[in-house]
Coordinates of C-alpha atoms in Angstrom, one line a residue:
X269 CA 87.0 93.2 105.3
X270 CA 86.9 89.7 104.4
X271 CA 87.9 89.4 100.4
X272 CA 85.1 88.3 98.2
X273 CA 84.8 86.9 94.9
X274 CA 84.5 89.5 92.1
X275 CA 84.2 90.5 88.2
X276 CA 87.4 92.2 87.0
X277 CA 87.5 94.9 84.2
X278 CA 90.4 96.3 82.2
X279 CA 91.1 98.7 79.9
X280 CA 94.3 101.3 78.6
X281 CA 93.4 104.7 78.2
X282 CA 95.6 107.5 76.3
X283 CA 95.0 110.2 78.4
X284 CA 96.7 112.8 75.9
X285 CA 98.2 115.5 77.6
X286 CA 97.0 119.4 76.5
X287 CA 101.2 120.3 75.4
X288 CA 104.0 118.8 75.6
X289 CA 105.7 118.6 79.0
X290 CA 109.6 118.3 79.2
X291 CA 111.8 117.4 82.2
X292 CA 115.2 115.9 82.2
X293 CA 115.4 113.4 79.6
X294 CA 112.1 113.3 78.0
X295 CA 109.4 115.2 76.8
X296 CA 106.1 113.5 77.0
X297 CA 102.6 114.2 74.9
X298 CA 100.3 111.6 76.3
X299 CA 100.5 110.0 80.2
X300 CA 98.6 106.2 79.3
X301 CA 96.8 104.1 82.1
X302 CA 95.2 101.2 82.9
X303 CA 92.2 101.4 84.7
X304 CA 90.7 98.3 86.9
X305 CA 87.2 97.9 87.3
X306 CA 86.3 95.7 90.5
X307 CA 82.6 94.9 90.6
X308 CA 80.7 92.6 93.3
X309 CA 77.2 92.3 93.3
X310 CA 76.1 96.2 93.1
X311 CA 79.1 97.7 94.7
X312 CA 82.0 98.8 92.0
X313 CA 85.5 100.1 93.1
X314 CA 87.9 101.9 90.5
X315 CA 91.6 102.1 90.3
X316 CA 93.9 104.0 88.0
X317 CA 97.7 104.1 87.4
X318 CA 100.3 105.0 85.1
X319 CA 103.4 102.6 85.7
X320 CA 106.7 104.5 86.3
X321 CA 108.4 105.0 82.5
X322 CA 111.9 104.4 83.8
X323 CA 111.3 101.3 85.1
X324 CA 109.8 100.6 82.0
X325 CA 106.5 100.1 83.9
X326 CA 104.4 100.5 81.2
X327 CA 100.1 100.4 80.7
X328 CA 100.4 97.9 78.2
X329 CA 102.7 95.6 80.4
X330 CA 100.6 96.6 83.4
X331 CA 97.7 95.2 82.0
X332 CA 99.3 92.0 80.6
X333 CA 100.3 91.1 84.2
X334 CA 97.0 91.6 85.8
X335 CA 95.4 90.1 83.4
X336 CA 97.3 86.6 83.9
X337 CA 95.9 87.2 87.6
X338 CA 92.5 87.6 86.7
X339 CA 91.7 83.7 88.6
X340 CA 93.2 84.9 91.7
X341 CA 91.8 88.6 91.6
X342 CA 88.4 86.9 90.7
X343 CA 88.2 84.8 93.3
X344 CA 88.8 87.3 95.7
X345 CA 92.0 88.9 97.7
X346 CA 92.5 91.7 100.1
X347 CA 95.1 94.6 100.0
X348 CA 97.5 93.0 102.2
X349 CA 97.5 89.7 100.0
X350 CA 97.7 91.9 97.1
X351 CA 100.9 93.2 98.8
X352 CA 102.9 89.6 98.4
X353 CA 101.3 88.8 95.1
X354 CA 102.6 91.8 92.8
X355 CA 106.0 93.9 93.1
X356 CA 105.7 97.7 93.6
X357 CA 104.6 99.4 90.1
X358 CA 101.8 100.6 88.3
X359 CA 100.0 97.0 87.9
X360 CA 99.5 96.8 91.9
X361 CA 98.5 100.3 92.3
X362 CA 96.1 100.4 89.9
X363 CA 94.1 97.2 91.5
X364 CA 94.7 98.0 94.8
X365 CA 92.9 101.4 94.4
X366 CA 90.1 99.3 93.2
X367 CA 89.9 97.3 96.4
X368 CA 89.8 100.3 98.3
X369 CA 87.1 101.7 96.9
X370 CA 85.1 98.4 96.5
X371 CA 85.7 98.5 100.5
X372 CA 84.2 101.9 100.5
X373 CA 81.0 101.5 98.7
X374 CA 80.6 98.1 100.7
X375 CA 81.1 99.6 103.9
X376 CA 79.5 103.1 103.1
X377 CA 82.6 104.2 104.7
X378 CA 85.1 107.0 102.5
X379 CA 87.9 105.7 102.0
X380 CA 90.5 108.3 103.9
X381 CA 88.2 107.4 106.9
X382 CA 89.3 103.4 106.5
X383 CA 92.5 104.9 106.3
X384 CA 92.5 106.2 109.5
X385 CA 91.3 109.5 109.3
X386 CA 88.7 111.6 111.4
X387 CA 88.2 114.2 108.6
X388 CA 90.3 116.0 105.7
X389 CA 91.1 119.4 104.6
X390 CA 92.0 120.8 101.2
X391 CA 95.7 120.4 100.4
X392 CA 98.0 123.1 99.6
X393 CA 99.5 121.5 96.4
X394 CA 102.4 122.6 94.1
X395 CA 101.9 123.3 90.1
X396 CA 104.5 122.7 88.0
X397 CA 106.6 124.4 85.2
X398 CA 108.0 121.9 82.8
X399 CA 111.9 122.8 81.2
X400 CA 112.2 125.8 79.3
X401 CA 113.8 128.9 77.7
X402 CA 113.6 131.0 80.9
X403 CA 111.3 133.2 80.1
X404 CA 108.9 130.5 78.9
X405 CA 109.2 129.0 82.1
X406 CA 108.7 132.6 84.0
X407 CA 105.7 133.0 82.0
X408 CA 104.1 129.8 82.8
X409 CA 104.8 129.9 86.8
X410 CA 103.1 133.6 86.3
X411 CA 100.3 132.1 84.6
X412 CA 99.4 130.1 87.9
X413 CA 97.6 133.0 89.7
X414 CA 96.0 131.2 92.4
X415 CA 99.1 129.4 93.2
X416 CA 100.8 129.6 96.5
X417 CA 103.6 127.2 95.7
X418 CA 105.3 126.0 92.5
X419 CA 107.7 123.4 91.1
X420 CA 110.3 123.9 88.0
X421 CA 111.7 121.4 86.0
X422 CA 115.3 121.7 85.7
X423 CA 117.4 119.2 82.7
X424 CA 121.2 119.2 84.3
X425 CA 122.2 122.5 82.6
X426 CA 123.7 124.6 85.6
X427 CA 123.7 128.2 83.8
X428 CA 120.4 127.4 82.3
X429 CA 118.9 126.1 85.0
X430 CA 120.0 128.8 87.3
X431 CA 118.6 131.5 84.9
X432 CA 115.4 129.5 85.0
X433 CA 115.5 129.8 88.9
X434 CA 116.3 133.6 88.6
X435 CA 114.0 134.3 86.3
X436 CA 111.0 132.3 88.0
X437 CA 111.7 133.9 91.2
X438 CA 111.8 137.6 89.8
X439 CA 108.2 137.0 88.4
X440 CA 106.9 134.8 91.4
X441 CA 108.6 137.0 94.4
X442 CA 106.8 136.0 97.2
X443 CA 105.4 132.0 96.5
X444 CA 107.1 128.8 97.8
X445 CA 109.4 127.3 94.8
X446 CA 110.9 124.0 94.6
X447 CA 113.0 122.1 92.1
X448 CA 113.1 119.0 90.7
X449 CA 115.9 118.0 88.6
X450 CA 114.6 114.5 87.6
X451 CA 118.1 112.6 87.9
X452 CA 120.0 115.5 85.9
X453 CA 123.1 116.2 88.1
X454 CA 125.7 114.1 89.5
X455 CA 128.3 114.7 92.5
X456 CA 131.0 117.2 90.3
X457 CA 128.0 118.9 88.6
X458 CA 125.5 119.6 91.5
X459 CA 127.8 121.6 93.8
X460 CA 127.4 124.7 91.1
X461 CA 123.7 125.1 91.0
X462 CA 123.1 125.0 94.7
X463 CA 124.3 128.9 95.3
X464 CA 122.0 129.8 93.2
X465 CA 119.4 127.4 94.2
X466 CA 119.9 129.1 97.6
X467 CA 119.9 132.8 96.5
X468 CA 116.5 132.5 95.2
X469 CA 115.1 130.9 98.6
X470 CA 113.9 127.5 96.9
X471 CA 113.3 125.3 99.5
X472 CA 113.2 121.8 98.0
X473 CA 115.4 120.1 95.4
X474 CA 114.0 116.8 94.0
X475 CA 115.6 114.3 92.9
X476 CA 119.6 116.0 92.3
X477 CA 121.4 112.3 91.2
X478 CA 120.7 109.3 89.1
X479 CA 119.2 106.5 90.3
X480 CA 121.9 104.2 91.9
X481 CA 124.4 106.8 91.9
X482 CA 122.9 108.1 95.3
X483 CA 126.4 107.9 97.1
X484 CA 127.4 111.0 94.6
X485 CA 125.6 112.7 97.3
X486 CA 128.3 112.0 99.7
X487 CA 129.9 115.3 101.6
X488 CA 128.1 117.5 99.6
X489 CA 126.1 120.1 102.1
X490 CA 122.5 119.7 101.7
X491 CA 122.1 123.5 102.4
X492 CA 118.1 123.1 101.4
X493 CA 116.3 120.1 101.5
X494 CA 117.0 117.1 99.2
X495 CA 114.2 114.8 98.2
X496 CA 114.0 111.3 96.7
X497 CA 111.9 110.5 93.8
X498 CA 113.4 108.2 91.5
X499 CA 115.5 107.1 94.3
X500 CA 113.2 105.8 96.4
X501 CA 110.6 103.7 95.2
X502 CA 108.8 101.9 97.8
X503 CA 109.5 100.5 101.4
X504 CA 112.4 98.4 101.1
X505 CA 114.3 101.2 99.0
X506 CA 113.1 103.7 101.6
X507 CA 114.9 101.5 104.3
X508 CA 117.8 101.2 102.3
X509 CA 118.6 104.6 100.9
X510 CA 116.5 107.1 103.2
X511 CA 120.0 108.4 104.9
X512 CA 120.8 110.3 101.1
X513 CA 117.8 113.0 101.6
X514 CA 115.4 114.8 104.0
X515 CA 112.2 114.4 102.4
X516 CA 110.7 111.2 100.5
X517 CA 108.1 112.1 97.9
X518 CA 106.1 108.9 98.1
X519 CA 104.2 108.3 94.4
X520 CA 101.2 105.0 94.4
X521 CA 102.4 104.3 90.9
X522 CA 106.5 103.7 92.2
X523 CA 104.9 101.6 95.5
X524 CA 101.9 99.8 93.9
X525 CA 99.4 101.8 95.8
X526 CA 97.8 103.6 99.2
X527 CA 98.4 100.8 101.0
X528 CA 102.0 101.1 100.6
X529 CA 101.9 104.3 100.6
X530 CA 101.0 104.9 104.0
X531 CA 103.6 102.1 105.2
X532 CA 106.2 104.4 103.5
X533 CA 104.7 107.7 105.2
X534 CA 104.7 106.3 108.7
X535 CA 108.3 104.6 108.3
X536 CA 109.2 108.0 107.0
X537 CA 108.3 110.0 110.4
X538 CA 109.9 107.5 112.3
X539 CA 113.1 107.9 110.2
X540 CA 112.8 111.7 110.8
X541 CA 112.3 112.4 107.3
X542 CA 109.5 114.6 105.7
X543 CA 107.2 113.4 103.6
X544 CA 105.8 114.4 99.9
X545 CA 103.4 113.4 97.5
X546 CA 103.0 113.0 93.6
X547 CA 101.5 111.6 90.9
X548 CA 102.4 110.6 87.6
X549 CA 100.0 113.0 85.7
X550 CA 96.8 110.7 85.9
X551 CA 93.2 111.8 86.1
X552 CA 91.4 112.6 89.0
X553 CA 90.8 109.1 89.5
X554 CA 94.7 108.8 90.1
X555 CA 94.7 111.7 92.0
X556 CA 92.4 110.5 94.8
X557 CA 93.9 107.6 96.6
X558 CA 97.2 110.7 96.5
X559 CA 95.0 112.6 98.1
X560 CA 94.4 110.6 101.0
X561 CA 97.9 109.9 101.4
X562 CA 98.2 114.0 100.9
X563 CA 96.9 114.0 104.4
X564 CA 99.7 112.7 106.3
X565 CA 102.5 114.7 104.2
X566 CA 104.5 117.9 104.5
X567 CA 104.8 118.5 100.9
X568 CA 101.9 118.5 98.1
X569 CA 103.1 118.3 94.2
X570 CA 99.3 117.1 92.7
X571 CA 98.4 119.0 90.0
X572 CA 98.8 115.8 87.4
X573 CA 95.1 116.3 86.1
X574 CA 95.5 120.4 84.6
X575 CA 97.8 119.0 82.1
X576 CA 95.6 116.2 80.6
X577 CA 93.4 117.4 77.8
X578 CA 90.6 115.9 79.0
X579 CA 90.0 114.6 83.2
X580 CA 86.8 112.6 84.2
X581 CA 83.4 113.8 85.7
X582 CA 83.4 114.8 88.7
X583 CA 87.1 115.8 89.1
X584 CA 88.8 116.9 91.7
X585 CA 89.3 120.7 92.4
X586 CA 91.3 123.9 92.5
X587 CA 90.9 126.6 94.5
X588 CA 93.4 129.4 96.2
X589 CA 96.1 126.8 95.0
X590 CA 94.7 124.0 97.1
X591 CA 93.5 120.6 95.4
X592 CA 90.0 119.2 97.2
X593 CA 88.9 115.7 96.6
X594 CA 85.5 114.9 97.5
X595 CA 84.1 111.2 98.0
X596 CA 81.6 111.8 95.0
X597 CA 85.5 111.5 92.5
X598 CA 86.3 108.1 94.6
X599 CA 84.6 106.2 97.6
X600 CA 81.0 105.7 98.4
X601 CA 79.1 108.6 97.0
X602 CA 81.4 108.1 93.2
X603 CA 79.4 107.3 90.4
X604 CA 81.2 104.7 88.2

């Protein structure tokens, strides 16, 4: 569609989380956003993001930079242009959401059909377990009745993590598990949790090595699947570092939005790697551009609104531990 001229809006947002939620390295009581608000003539299109904290991609930075573009976004600009104008991060996702669904409402088109969809399907998503005594964390995965798959947060600590595994498993016998370990192992410290990994049939471990320090992987046996987060943050790292791992979990706020996303999903295939998705525990107006991206993935890990104290209206939903996003959260039948 041929960019028009618009008004941009911007605002942060504190988006306090419900409790504190620890992983390797942090704890974190509040996920911030910036929120862009596209609006030409009587059509409005929305976009949300967090920024990537250890990049240092941050809501108040975020906003700084798109607020220096406001002449060029103003004038008007498409997603591809967008693409050459901003670096991946938080900034470009968050306005590149809003020029999807400023397309949508135009077009009266939903967005995952201009995405090249011919219909969509609730997603079997993961819900995750932040770091914990283990029985806290056994506990909280129990807690999760509907759900058919979980994710744990590990810290680095082998014997604690693997009694965090254990004890997980013993409470949640029969549901799929995976692991992220959020950059807490290196090459001499891995090789000890993955028996254990193993003996409790988790099939995914996110993010094993620090970022840069990918070659640590080097001749050790990935006896389940490893997956890059931190690792891999858009295209050109995807090209570069994809031989370290079997699945690439593909997050809009590390790539600067869906339409990088989807580059990233289809390069993945033709790599032969699997493909995930996750967000950076926005609202459900984060969660819906994931969503479409959901679509053309293996694995699911969006369950970033349940830990906000407060999502928007209407939100996305939960049921039998699948997350549904219809076009009345974002595309043409939202209400801004």
């Amino acid at each position: 569609m041929t960019a028009q001229p618009v008004e941009l809006e911007l605002h942060n947002e504190p988006l306090p989380l419900s409790a504190p939620f620890r992983i390797a390295g942090h704890v974190f009581s509040a996920m911030p956003a910036t929120v862009v608000t596209l609006r030409a003539g009587a059509h409005v299109g929305r976009g949300e993001a967090a920024g990537v904290y250890y990049t240092h991609d941050h809501p108040d930075t975020m906003l700084a930079t798109l607020e220096a573009m406001r002449p060029r976004i103003e004038a008007g600009l498409d997603r591809e242009t967008l693409r050459t104008l901003l670096p991946a991060g938080g900034a470009r996702n968050a306005l590149d959401a809003a020029l999807w669904e400023l397309e949508s409402r135009q077009s009266g088109v939903p967005v995952w059909r201009l995405a090249g969809l011919e219909h969509v399907r609730p997603l079997l998503t993961t819900f995750t377990v932040g770091a914990d005594d283990p029985a806290v964390m056994a506990d909280r995965a129990a807690a999760y009745t509907q759900a058919r798959a979980l994710k744990l947060k590990l810290t680095g600590d082998a014997d604690l993590d693997t009694a965090r595994v254990r004890a997980a498993r013993a409470r949640c016998p029969e549901v799929w598990i995976g692991v992220d370990a959020n950059q807490g192992y290196d090459g001499a410290s891995l090789p000890a949790l993955l028996p254990a990994l193993l003996e409790a049939r988790v099939a995914l471990l996110e993010q094993p090595c620090v970022r840069d320090r990918e070659h640590e992987l080097d001749g050790i046996a990935r006896a389940l699947p490893f997956a890059a987060d931190e690792s891999i943050l858009d295209l050109a790292e995807l090209e570069a570092r994809h031989h370290h791992f079997d699945v690439i979990n593909i997050k809009l706020d590390k790539c600067g939005g869906l339409t990088e996303g989807l580059l990233m999903a289809r390069r993945a295939r033709e790599l032969s790697k699997q493909v995930m998705v996750g967000n950076m525990c926005g609202t459900s107006l984060a969660a819906a551009p994931a969503f479409v991206l959901g679509q053309f993935c293996d694995v699911v890990d969006l369950d970033g609104p349940i830990f906000l104290r407060q999502d928007r209206t209407p939100s996305v939903r939960y049921t039998d531990g699948h997350i549904w996003c219809g076009d009345e959260v974002w595309g043409p039948s939202a209400t801004a």
